[in-house]
Amino acid sequence: MDYREVKWEELIPQEDLDALLNPPDYYAMIPEGSDEDVFPTEEPLTIDGPASAEMARYQQALQSAKIKPEFDQQQVRIPGFVVPLEFDDDQTITRFLLVPYFGACMHLPPPPPNQVIYANFPDGFQVEFLYDPVYIEGELRTLPEDTERGNAAYSMNVARVSAYEE
């Protein structure tokens, strides 16, 4: 089977990608770890006065579940990090979230749902270290899945898991 290699940013609709690539100017002025350096709440965060449209759009993109429908039922290969959801006594993982960076869904902020793939792999696999990236291959679906570890806008019945190689 031929799998199309996909990059994470390809899964984000253009308007969300544009917002994420152009954060509001004042974000660069927020000291890391300060009271203002927190994940957005339902009310857009501000430094002075009401949130701008730019700020609101950026915060929406940080939590977006919007997908690209053209990826539905495509055979893809994508690298990422495993967040286990289901595994047996031998640590064989059968259900997991694939995320673009290590520590996602375990630390705040989580990636937007359109940057998370819910993966089902009944054959199971083992990883020595969760910080080691893997490739997954299979049929990508635009079916959302909410889990105890995070929400995914995409899902996949995985055909193969392999070690990531640059």
Tab-separated table of N, CA and C in Angstrom:
chain	number	residue	atom	x	y	z
A	1	MET	N	0.852	-1.187	0.000
A	1	MET	CA	0.000	0.000	0.000
A	1	MET	C	0.888	1.237	0.000
A	2	ASP	N	0.551	2.206	-0.827
A	2	ASP	CA	1.268	3.477	-0.843
A	2	ASP	C	0.571	4.461	0.087
A	3	TYR	N	1.351	5.043	0.980
A	3	TYR	CA	0.823	6.033	1.918
A	3	TYR	C	1.409	7.393	1.594
A	4	ARG	N	0.553	8.382	1.591
A	4	ARG	CA	0.991	9.765	1.364
A	4	ARG	C	1.565	10.308	2.663
A	5	GLU	N	2.785	10.805	2.614
A	5	GLU	CA	3.403	11.414	3.791
A	5	GLU	C	2.722	12.760	4.050
A	6	VAL	N	2.244	12.950	5.273
A	6	VAL	CA	1.502	14.157	5.639
A	6	VAL	C	2.227	14.865	6.776
A	7	LYS	N	2.262	16.191	6.701
A	7	LYS	CA	2.794	17.012	7.788
A	7	LYS	C	1.608	17.520	8.610
A	8	TRP	N	1.827	17.729	9.891
A	8	TRP	CA	0.749	18.135	10.794
A	8	TRP	C	0.040	19.401	10.318
A	9	GLU	N	0.800	20.383	9.854
A	9	GLU	CA	0.166	21.650	9.456
A	9	GLU	C	-0.779	21.482	8.269
A	10	GLU	N	-0.598	20.405	7.494
A	10	GLU	CA	-1.506	20.153	6.374
A	10	GLU	C	-2.922	19.818	6.846
A	11	LEU	N	-3.066	19.360	8.094
A	11	LEU	CA	-4.376	18.971	8.627
A	11	LEU	C	-5.176	20.159	9.150
A	12	ILE	N	-4.552	21.335	9.202
A	12	ILE	CA	-5.204	22.530	9.744
A	12	ILE	C	-5.804	23.346	8.606
A	13	PRO	N	-7.099	23.690	8.678
A	13	PRO	CA	-7.662	24.588	7.661
A	13	PRO	C	-6.870	25.902	7.611
A	14	GLN	N	-6.768	26.486	6.426
A	14	GLN	CA	-5.911	27.650	6.203
A	14	GLN	C	-6.198	28.807	7.157
A	15	GLU	N	-7.470	29.094	7.443
A	15	GLU	CA	-7.760	30.244	8.318
A	15	GLU	C	-7.220	30.012	9.734
A	16	ASP	N	-7.280	28.765	10.223
A	16	ASP	CA	-6.704	28.462	11.535
A	16	ASP	C	-5.185	28.537	11.481
A	17	LEU	N	-4.589	28.012	10.417
A	17	LEU	CA	-3.139	28.043	10.275
A	17	LEU	C	-2.631	29.485	10.231
A	18	ASP	N	-3.312	30.334	9.478
A	18	ASP	CA	-2.930	31.747	9.404
A	18	ASP	C	-2.965	32.396	10.785
A	19	ALA	N	-4.007	32.097	11.563
A	19	ALA	CA	-4.125	32.671	12.907
A	19	ALA	C	-3.001	32.169	13.819
A	20	LEU	N	-2.693	30.879	13.748
A	20	LEU	CA	-1.650	30.313	14.609
A	20	LEU	C	-0.258	30.818	14.238
A	21	LEU	N	-0.034	31.054	12.956
A	21	LEU	CA	1.276	31.533	12.515
A	21	LEU	C	1.469	33.028	12.759
A	22	ASN	N	0.396	33.714	13.103
A	22	ASN	CA	0.457	35.164	13.328
A	22	ASN	C	-0.204	35.525	14.648
A	23	PRO	N	0.388	35.103	15.771
A	23	PRO	CA	-0.227	35.414	17.064
A	23	PRO	C	-0.251	36.921	17.300
A	24	PRO	N	-1.174	37.371	18.128
A	24	PRO	CA	-1.232	38.810	18.440
A	24	PRO	C	0.125	39.288	18.965
A	25	ASP	N	0.470	40.500	18.609
A	25	ASP	CA	1.784	41.052	18.945
A	25	ASP	C	2.108	40.975	20.427
A	26	TYR	N	1.119	41.228	21.285
A	26	TYR	CA	1.443	41.305	22.701
A	26	TYR	C	1.782	39.948	23.304
A	27	TYR	N	1.498	38.842	22.609
A	27	TYR	CA	1.875	37.520	23.129
A	27	TYR	C	3.376	37.423	23.357
A	28	ALA	N	4.152	38.054	22.505
A	28	ALA	CA	5.611	37.993	22.631
A	28	ALA	C	6.089	38.732	23.880
A	29	MET	N	5.254	39.620	24.418
A	29	MET	CA	5.644	40.411	25.583
A	29	MET	C	5.246	39.744	26.903
A	30	ILE	N	4.532	38.617	26.852
A	30	ILE	CA	4.098	37.948	28.081
A	30	ILE	C	5.251	37.101	28.613
A	31	PRO	N	5.713	37.383	29.820
A	31	PRO	CA	6.813	36.590	30.383
A	31	PRO	C	6.365	35.144	30.632
A	32	GLU	N	7.202	34.204	30.213
A	32	GLU	CA	6.876	32.795	30.416
A	32	GLU	C	6.762	32.514	31.911
A	33	GLY	N	5.682	31.829	32.279
A	33	GLY	CA	5.443	31.471	33.673
A	33	GLY	C	4.729	32.543	34.476
A	34	SER	N	4.434	33.701	33.858
A	34	SER	CA	3.743	34.770	34.579
A	34	SER	C	2.253	34.463	34.701
A	35	ASP	N	1.529	35.294	35.437
A	35	ASP	CA	0.084	35.115	35.598
A	35	ASP	C	-0.653	35.201	34.268
A	36	GLU	N	-0.123	35.958	33.317
A	36	GLU	CA	-0.774	36.100	32.015
A	36	GLU	C	-0.478	34.918	31.091
A	37	ASP	N	0.533	34.098	31.426
A	37	ASP	CA	0.964	32.971	30.589
A	37	ASP	C	0.140	31.733	30.942
A	38	VAL	N	-1.135	31.795	30.578
A	38	VAL	CA	-2.048	30.687	30.864
A	38	VAL	C	-2.828	30.348	29.609
A	39	PHE	N	-3.372	29.136	29.587
A	39	PHE	CA	-4.180	28.711	28.457
A	39	PHE	C	-5.475	29.504	28.433
A	40	PRO	N	-5.975	29.891	27.247
A	40	PRO	CA	-7.193	30.696	27.159
A	40	PRO	C	-8.379	30.021	27.825
A	41	THR	N	-9.189	30.834	28.465
A	41	THR	CA	-10.434	30.357	29.060
A	41	THR	C	-11.546	30.637	28.068
A	42	GLU	N	-12.779	30.455	28.482
A	42	GLU	CA	-13.895	30.740	27.576
A	42	GLU	C	-13.927	32.215	27.197
A	43	GLU	N	-13.510	33.072	28.119
A	43	GLU	CA	-13.420	34.499	27.827
A	43	GLU	C	-12.013	34.778	27.312
A	44	PRO	N	-11.866	35.398	26.139
A	44	PRO	CA	-10.524	35.697	25.633
A	44	PRO	C	-9.715	36.509	26.640
A	45	LEU	N	-8.469	36.153	26.817
A	45	LEU	CA	-7.598	36.848	27.751
A	45	LEU	C	-7.154	38.173	27.143
A	46	THR	N	-6.952	39.145	28.004
A	46	THR	CA	-6.499	40.454	27.532
A	46	THR	C	-5.504	41.020	28.522
A	47	ILE	N	-4.748	42.004	28.066
A	47	ILE	CA	-3.892	42.765	28.977
A	47	ILE	C	-4.632	44.049	29.332
A	48	ASP	N	-5.162	44.722	28.328
A	48	ASP	CA	-5.930	45.956	28.547
A	48	ASP	C	-7.212	45.898	27.742
A	49	GLY	N	-8.348	46.061	28.408
A	49	GLY	CA	-9.609	46.181	27.693
A	49	GLY	C	-10.069	44.905	27.018
A	50	PRO	N	-11.120	45.009	26.196
A	50	PRO	CA	-11.692	43.832	25.551
A	50	PRO	C	-10.753	43.231	24.497
A	51	ALA	N	-10.902	41.955	24.287
A	51	ALA	CA	-10.039	41.248	23.328
A	51	ALA	C	-10.324	41.726	21.915
A	52	SER	N	-9.275	41.813	21.153
A	52	SER	CA	-9.428	42.209	19.757
A	52	SER	C	-9.923	41.023	18.949
A	53	ALA	N	-10.393	41.292	17.746
A	53	ALA	CA	-10.825	40.219	16.854
A	53	ALA	C	-9.644	39.294	16.551
A	54	GLU	N	-8.450	39.899	16.419
A	54	GLU	CA	-7.244	39.104	16.157
A	54	GLU	C	-6.972	38.142	17.310
A	55	MET	N	-7.113	38.640	18.536
A	55	MET	CA	-6.882	37.811	19.712
A	55	MET	C	-7.920	36.696	19.801
A	56	ALA	N	-9.176	37.047	19.576
A	56	ALA	CA	-10.247	36.057	19.629
A	56	ALA	C	-10.018	34.980	18.573
A	57	ARG	N	-9.615	35.381	17.378
A	57	ARG	CA	-9.377	34.424	16.297
A	57	ARG	C	-8.212	33.499	16.639
A	58	TYR	N	-7.154	34.043	17.233
A	58	TYR	CA	-6.004	33.249	17.645
A	58	TYR	C	-6.416	32.203	18.688
A	59	GLN	N	-7.188	32.631	19.675
A	59	GLN	CA	-7.626	31.710	20.721
A	59	GLN	C	-8.548	30.625	20.161
A	60	GLN	N	-9.390	30.988	19.207
A	60	GLN	CA	-10.240	29.977	18.564
A	60	GLN	C	-9.383	28.945	17.849
A	61	ALA	N	-8.333	29.391	17.171
A	61	ALA	CA	-7.454	28.468	16.446
A	61	ALA	C	-6.721	27.532	17.405
A	62	LEU	N	-6.389	28.027	18.605
A	62	LEU	CA	-5.710	27.192	19.600
A	62	LEU	C	-6.582	26.027	20.078
A	63	GLN	N	-7.893	26.134	19.878
A	63	GLN	CA	-8.816	25.105	20.355
A	63	GLN	C	-9.652	24.504	19.220
A	64	SER	N	-9.247	24.735	17.995
A	64	SER	CA	-10.065	24.377	16.840
A	64	SER	C	-10.144	22.876	16.577
A	65	ALA	N	-11.354	22.439	16.264
A	65	ALA	CA	-11.594	21.058	15.821
A	65	ALA	C	-11.950	21.041	14.336
A	66	LYS	N	-11.766	22.186	13.656
A	66	LYS	CA	-12.073	22.239	12.228
A	66	LYS	C	-11.096	21.340	11.472
A	67	ILE	N	-11.616	20.583	10.535
A	67	ILE	CA	-10.792	19.626	9.794
A	67	ILE	C	-10.757	19.996	8.316
A	68	LYS	N	-9.926	19.281	7.593
A	68	LYS	CA	-9.891	19.412	6.138
A	68	LYS	C	-10.560	18.157	5.575
A	69	PRO	N	-11.807	18.296	5.089
A	69	PRO	CA	-12.570	17.120	4.656
A	69	PRO	C	-11.899	16.314	3.554
A	70	GLU	N	-11.022	16.940	2.780
A	70	GLU	CA	-10.364	16.209	1.695
A	70	GLU	C	-9.430	15.106	2.215
A	71	PHE	N	-9.115	15.113	3.515
A	71	PHE	CA	-8.275	14.056	4.083
A	71	PHE	C	-9.073	12.814	4.476
A	72	ASP	N	-10.401	12.889	4.455
A	72	ASP	CA	-11.212	11.739	4.853
A	72	ASP	C	-10.966	10.563	3.910
A	73	GLN	N	-10.687	9.416	4.497
A	73	GLN	CA	-10.467	8.152	3.802
A	73	GLN	C	-9.204	8.159	2.934
A	74	GLN	N	-8.240	8.994	3.299
A	74	GLN	CA	-6.960	9.006	2.593
A	74	GLN	C	-5.972	8.080	3.296
A	75	GLN	N	-5.146	7.416	2.516
A	75	GLN	CA	-4.097	6.548	3.060
A	75	GLN	C	-2.883	7.426	3.352
A	76	VAL	N	-2.581	7.614	4.645
A	76	VAL	CA	-1.519	8.545	5.016
A	76	VAL	C	-0.499	7.912	5.951
A	77	ARG	N	0.645	8.567	5.981
A	77	ARG	CA	1.736	8.247	6.902
A	77	ARG	C	2.096	9.558	7.569
A	78	ILE	N	2.145	9.560	8.917
A	78	ILE	CA	2.428	10.794	9.640
A	78	ILE	C	3.250	10.473	10.885
A	79	PRO	N	4.261	11.309	11.172
A	79	PRO	CA	5.048	11.090	12.388
A	79	PRO	C	4.407	11.786	13.578
A	80	GLY	N	4.719	11.308	14.764
A	80	GLY	CA	4.215	11.965	15.961
A	80	GLY	C	4.607	11.213	17.214
A	81	PHE	N	4.010	11.641	18.310
A	81	PHE	CA	4.287	11.071	19.618
A	81	PHE	C	3.035	10.395	20.151
A	82	VAL	N	3.237	9.297	20.858
A	82	VAL	CA	2.154	8.458	21.352
A	82	VAL	C	1.715	8.898	22.751
A	83	VAL	N	0.406	9.059	22.915
A	83	VAL	CA	-0.203	9.245	24.231
A	83	VAL	C	-1.093	8.018	24.434
A	84	PRO	N	-0.622	7.016	25.198
A	84	PRO	CA	-1.377	5.764	25.326
A	84	PRO	C	-2.744	5.958	25.974
A	85	LEU	N	-3.724	5.252	25.430
A	85	LEU	CA	-5.064	5.244	26.006
A	85	LEU	C	-5.432	3.851	26.529
A	86	GLU	N	-4.960	2.832	25.832
A	86	GLU	CA	-5.279	1.458	26.218
A	86	GLU	C	-4.066	0.571	25.955
A	87	PHE	N	-3.680	-0.212	26.975
A	87	PHE	CA	-2.540	-1.116	26.845
A	87	PHE	C	-2.731	-2.274	27.822
A	88	ASP	N	-2.018	-3.370	27.554
A	88	ASP	CA	-2.166	-4.555	28.398
A	88	ASP	C	-1.034	-4.631	29.427
A	89	ASP	N	-0.982	-5.754	30.152
A	89	ASP	CA	0.027	-5.932	31.196
A	89	ASP	C	1.454	-5.913	30.656
A	90	ASP	N	1.627	-6.250	29.380
A	90	ASP	CA	2.951	-6.242	28.757
A	90	ASP	C	3.292	-4.880	28.143
A	91	GLN	N	2.453	-3.872	28.419
A	91	GLN	CA	2.634	-2.524	27.877
A	91	GLN	C	2.473	-2.475	26.364
A	92	THR	N	1.674	-3.395	25.805
A	92	THR	CA	1.357	-3.376	24.378
A	92	THR	C	0.199	-2.405	24.178
A	93	ILE	N	0.452	-1.344	23.439
A	93	ILE	CA	-0.521	-0.257	23.240
A	93	ILE	C	-1.430	-0.596	22.060
A	94	THR	N	-2.748	-0.493	22.284
A	94	THR	CA	-3.702	-0.776	21.205
A	94	THR	C	-4.548	0.445	20.826
A	95	ARG	N	-4.719	1.384	21.735
A	95	ARG	CA	-5.433	2.636	21.442
A	95	ARG	C	-4.573	3.772	21.976
A	96	PHE	N	-4.453	4.849	21.168
A	96	PHE	CA	-3.614	5.959	21.585
A	96	PHE	C	-3.987	7.217	20.824
A	97	LEU	N	-3.496	8.327	21.311
A	97	LEU	CA	-3.568	9.586	20.575
A	97	LEU	C	-2.192	9.806	19.968
A	98	LEU	N	-2.161	10.257	18.725
A	98	LEU	CA	-0.909	10.681	18.102
A	98	LEU	C	-0.934	12.196	18.081
A	99	VAL	N	0.137	12.800	18.586
A	99	VAL	CA	0.223	14.253	18.702
A	99	VAL	C	1.534	14.732	18.083
A	100	PRO	N	1.599	16.008	17.695
A	100	PRO	CA	2.773	16.500	16.973
A	100	PRO	C	4.004	16.767	17.825
A	101	TYR	N	3.856	16.873	19.154
A	101	TYR	CA	5.023	17.155	19.985
A	101	TYR	C	4.933	16.377	21.287
A	102	PHE	N	6.095	16.076	21.853
A	102	PHE	CA	6.167	15.297	23.077
A	102	PHE	C	5.535	16.065	24.238
A	103	GLY	N	4.792	15.352	25.068
A	103	GLY	CA	4.185	15.940	26.257
A	103	GLY	C	2.798	16.498	26.027
A	104	ALA	N	2.336	16.525	24.780
A	104	ALA	CA	0.999	17.044	24.492
A	104	ALA	C	-0.037	16.186	25.205
A	105	CYS	N	-1.095	16.800	25.658
A	105	CYS	CA	-2.209	16.163	26.361
A	105	CYS	C	-1.841	15.785	27.795
A	106	MET	N	-0.572	15.878	28.140
A	106	MET	CA	-0.180	15.611	29.518
A	106	MET	C	0.123	16.924	30.237
A	107	HIS	N	0.465	17.916	29.463
A	107	HIS	CA	0.780	19.232	30.006
A	107	HIS	C	-0.064	20.246	29.234
A	108	LEU	N	-0.305	21.393	29.851
A	108	LEU	CA	-1.044	22.435	29.138
A	108	LEU	C	-0.072	23.276	28.341
A	109	PRO	N	-0.453	23.881	27.263
A	109	PRO	CA	-1.745	23.651	26.621
A	109	PRO	C	-1.686	22.430	25.705
A	110	PRO	N	-2.793	21.729	25.571
A	110	PRO	CA	-2.822	20.628	24.610
A	110	PRO	C	-2.895	21.188	23.195
A	111	PRO	N	-2.539	20.386	22.201
A	111	PRO	CA	-2.694	20.868	20.824
A	111	PRO	C	-4.176	20.980	20.489
A	112	PRO	N	-4.523	21.791	19.494
A	112	PRO	CA	-5.918	21.854	19.068
A	112	PRO	C	-6.357	20.454	18.606
A	113	PRO	N	-7.638	20.119	18.732
A	113	PRO	CA	-8.107	18.807	18.274
A	113	PRO	C	-7.745	18.493	16.825
A	114	ASN	N	-7.617	19.525	15.975
A	114	ASN	CA	-7.241	19.236	14.586
A	114	ASN	C	-5.747	18.946	14.444
A	115	GLN	N	-5.057	18.834	15.567
A	115	GLN	CA	-3.663	18.422	15.598
A	115	GLN	C	-3.490	17.157	16.445
A	116	VAL	N	-4.587	16.393	16.574
A	116	VAL	CA	-4.580	15.147	17.336
A	116	VAL	C	-5.284	14.078	16.512
A	117	ILE	N	-4.678	12.892	16.461
A	117	ILE	CA	-5.285	11.758	15.762
A	117	ILE	C	-5.566	10.660	16.788
A	118	TYR	N	-6.830	10.255	16.879
A	118	TYR	CA	-7.194	9.103	17.698
A	118	TYR	C	-6.849	7.865	16.877
A	119	ALA	N	-6.029	6.977	17.433
A	119	ALA	CA	-5.535	5.822	16.681
A	119	ALA	C	-5.941	4.515	17.349
A	120	ASN	N	-6.420	3.592	16.525
A	120	ASN	CA	-6.791	2.260	16.972
A	120	ASN	C	-5.909	1.266	16.220
A	121	PHE	N	-5.166	0.443	16.966
A	121	PHE	CA	-4.252	-0.529	16.368
A	121	PHE	C	-4.393	-1.845	17.134
A	122	PRO	N	-5.407	-2.671	16.760
A	122	PRO	CA	-5.683	-3.903	17.503
A	122	PRO	C	-4.483	-4.835	17.643
A	123	ASP	N	-3.570	-4.847	16.654
A	123	ASP	CA	-2.381	-5.699	16.754
A	123	ASP	C	-1.486	-5.268	17.912
A	124	GLY	N	-1.518	-4.007	18.227
A	124	GLY	CA	-0.721	-3.467	19.318
A	124	GLY	C	0.747	-3.317	18.975
A	125	PHE	N	1.417	-2.485	19.737
A	125	PHE	CA	2.853	-2.255	19.580
A	125	PHE	C	3.394	-1.781	20.918
A	126	GLN	N	4.701	-1.819	21.038
A	126	GLN	CA	5.354	-1.350	22.249
A	126	GLN	C	6.366	-0.280	21.881
A	127	VAL	N	6.525	0.672	22.779
A	127	VAL	CA	7.569	1.682	22.608
A	127	VAL	C	8.454	1.637	23.843
A	128	GLU	N	9.741	1.799	23.619
A	128	GLU	CA	10.654	1.791	24.766
A	128	GLU	C	10.465	3.055	25.594
A	129	PHE	N	10.386	4.204	24.907
A	129	PHE	CA	10.220	5.484	25.583
A	129	PHE	C	9.145	6.283	24.860
A	130	LEU	N	8.234	6.902	25.611
A	130	LEU	CA	7.162	7.683	24.986
A	130	LEU	C	7.694	8.925	24.286
A	131	TYR	N	8.902	9.362	24.615
A	131	TYR	CA	9.455	10.531	23.934
A	131	TYR	C	10.113	10.178	22.604
A	132	ASP	N	10.076	8.895	22.217
A	132	ASP	CA	10.561	8.495	20.897
A	132	ASP	C	9.420	8.630	19.883
A	133	PRO	N	9.597	9.426	18.833
A	133	PRO	CA	8.528	9.568	17.837
A	133	PRO	C	8.373	8.304	16.999
A	134	VAL	N	7.178	8.139	16.451
A	134	VAL	CA	6.866	7.007	15.575
A	134	VAL	C	6.171	7.520	14.321
A	135	TYR	N	6.111	6.669	13.322
A	135	TYR	CA	5.253	6.899	12.164
A	135	TYR	C	4.046	5.992	12.327
A	136	ILE	N	2.865	6.493	11.962
A	136	ILE	CA	1.717	5.605	11.827
A	136	ILE	C	1.234	5.689	10.385
A	137	GLU	N	0.739	4.561	9.901
A	137	GLU	CA	0.205	4.486	8.547
A	137	GLU	C	-1.172	3.866	8.620
A	138	GLY	N	-2.082	4.379	7.794
A	138	GLY	CA	-3.429	3.834	7.748
A	138	GLY	C	-4.377	4.790	7.058
A	139	GLU	N	-5.653	4.478	7.188
A	139	GLU	CA	-6.683	5.310	6.571
A	139	GLU	C	-7.120	6.381	7.557
A	140	LEU	N	-6.849	7.633	7.201
A	140	LEU	CA	-7.231	8.762	8.037
A	140	LEU	C	-8.711	9.047	7.844
A	141	ARG	N	-9.399	9.305	8.936
A	141	ARG	CA	-10.817	9.650	8.885
A	141	ARG	C	-11.028	10.993	9.571
A	142	THR	N	-12.019	11.721	9.115
A	142	THR	CA	-12.361	13.002	9.720
A	142	THR	C	-13.481	12.771	10.732
A	143	LEU	N	-13.254	11.808	11.598
A	143	LEU	CA	-14.224	11.448	12.629
A	143	LEU	C	-13.670	11.870	13.982
A	144	PRO	N	-14.354	12.772	14.683
A	144	PRO	CA	-13.842	13.232	15.973
A	144	PRO	C	-13.989	12.147	17.044
A	145	GLU	N	-13.126	12.232	18.024
A	145	GLU	CA	-13.148	11.289	19.143
A	145	GLU	C	-12.731	12.037	20.404
A	146	ASP	N	-13.568	11.972	21.428
A	146	ASP	CA	-13.242	12.586	22.711
A	146	ASP	C	-12.766	11.489	23.649
A	147	THR	N	-11.606	11.702	24.267
A	147	THR	CA	-11.048	10.707	25.182
A	147	THR	C	-10.722	11.374	26.505
A	148	GLU	N	-10.366	10.554	27.478
A	148	GLU	CA	-9.992	11.079	28.787
A	148	GLU	C	-8.686	11.863	28.741
A	149	ARG	N	-7.887	11.691	27.701
A	149	ARG	CA	-6.600	12.381	27.578
A	149	ARG	C	-6.628	13.555	26.622
A	150	GLY	N	-7.721	13.740	25.902
A	150	GLY	CA	-7.794	14.842	24.961
A	150	GLY	C	-8.772	14.551	23.843
A	151	ASN	N	-9.057	15.565	23.063
A	151	ASN	CA	-9.997	15.441	21.953
A	151	ASN	C	-9.251	15.424	20.630
A	152	ALA	N	-9.708	14.556	19.752
A	152	ALA	CA	-9.094	14.427	18.435
A	152	ALA	C	-10.124	14.734	17.362
A	153	ALA	N	-9.733	15.506	16.355
A	153	ALA	CA	-10.627	15.815	15.239
A	153	ALA	C	-10.491	14.784	14.124
A	154	TYR	N	-9.412	14.010	14.166
A	154	TYR	CA	-9.168	12.963	13.167
A	154	TYR	C	-9.053	11.623	13.883
A	155	SER	N	-9.281	10.548	13.146
A	155	SER	CA	-9.074	9.216	13.694
A	155	SER	C	-8.471	8.327	12.608
A	156	MET	N	-7.906	7.199	13.054
A	156	MET	CA	-7.274	6.290	12.108
A	156	MET	C	-7.317	4.865	12.644
A	157	ASN	N	-7.678	3.935	11.777
A	157	ASN	CA	-7.436	2.525	12.031
A	157	ASN	C	-6.050	2.272	11.472
A	158	VAL	N	-5.109	2.065	12.367
A	158	VAL	CA	-3.700	1.993	12.002
A	158	VAL	C	-3.363	0.640	11.386
A	159	ALA	N	-2.665	0.678	10.266
A	159	ALA	CA	-2.198	-0.539	9.604
A	159	ALA	C	-0.786	-0.894	10.056
A	160	ARG	N	0.013	0.152	10.394
A	160	ARG	CA	1.403	-0.105	10.758
A	160	ARG	C	1.946	1.033	11.619
A	161	VAL	N	2.751	0.671	12.593
A	161	VAL	CA	3.496	1.622	13.418
A	161	VAL	C	4.966	1.297	13.210
A	162	SER	N	5.790	2.328	12.990
A	162	SER	CA	7.224	2.105	12.812
A	162	SER	C	8.000	3.237	13.484
A	163	ALA	N	9.274	2.979	13.734
A	163	ALA	CA	10.139	3.990	14.359
A	163	ALA	C	10.307	5.167	13.404
A	164	TYR	N	10.361	6.353	13.958
A	164	TYR	CA	10.581	7.568	13.171
A	164	TYR	C	12.038	7.649	12.769
A	165	GLU	N	12.272	7.963	11.515
A	165	GLU	CA	13.619	8.178	11.009
A	165	GLU	C	13.652	9.479	10.233
A	166	GLU	N	14.651	10.300	10.517
A	166	GLU	CA	14.750	11.577	9.789
A	166	GLU	C	15.340	11.379	8.425
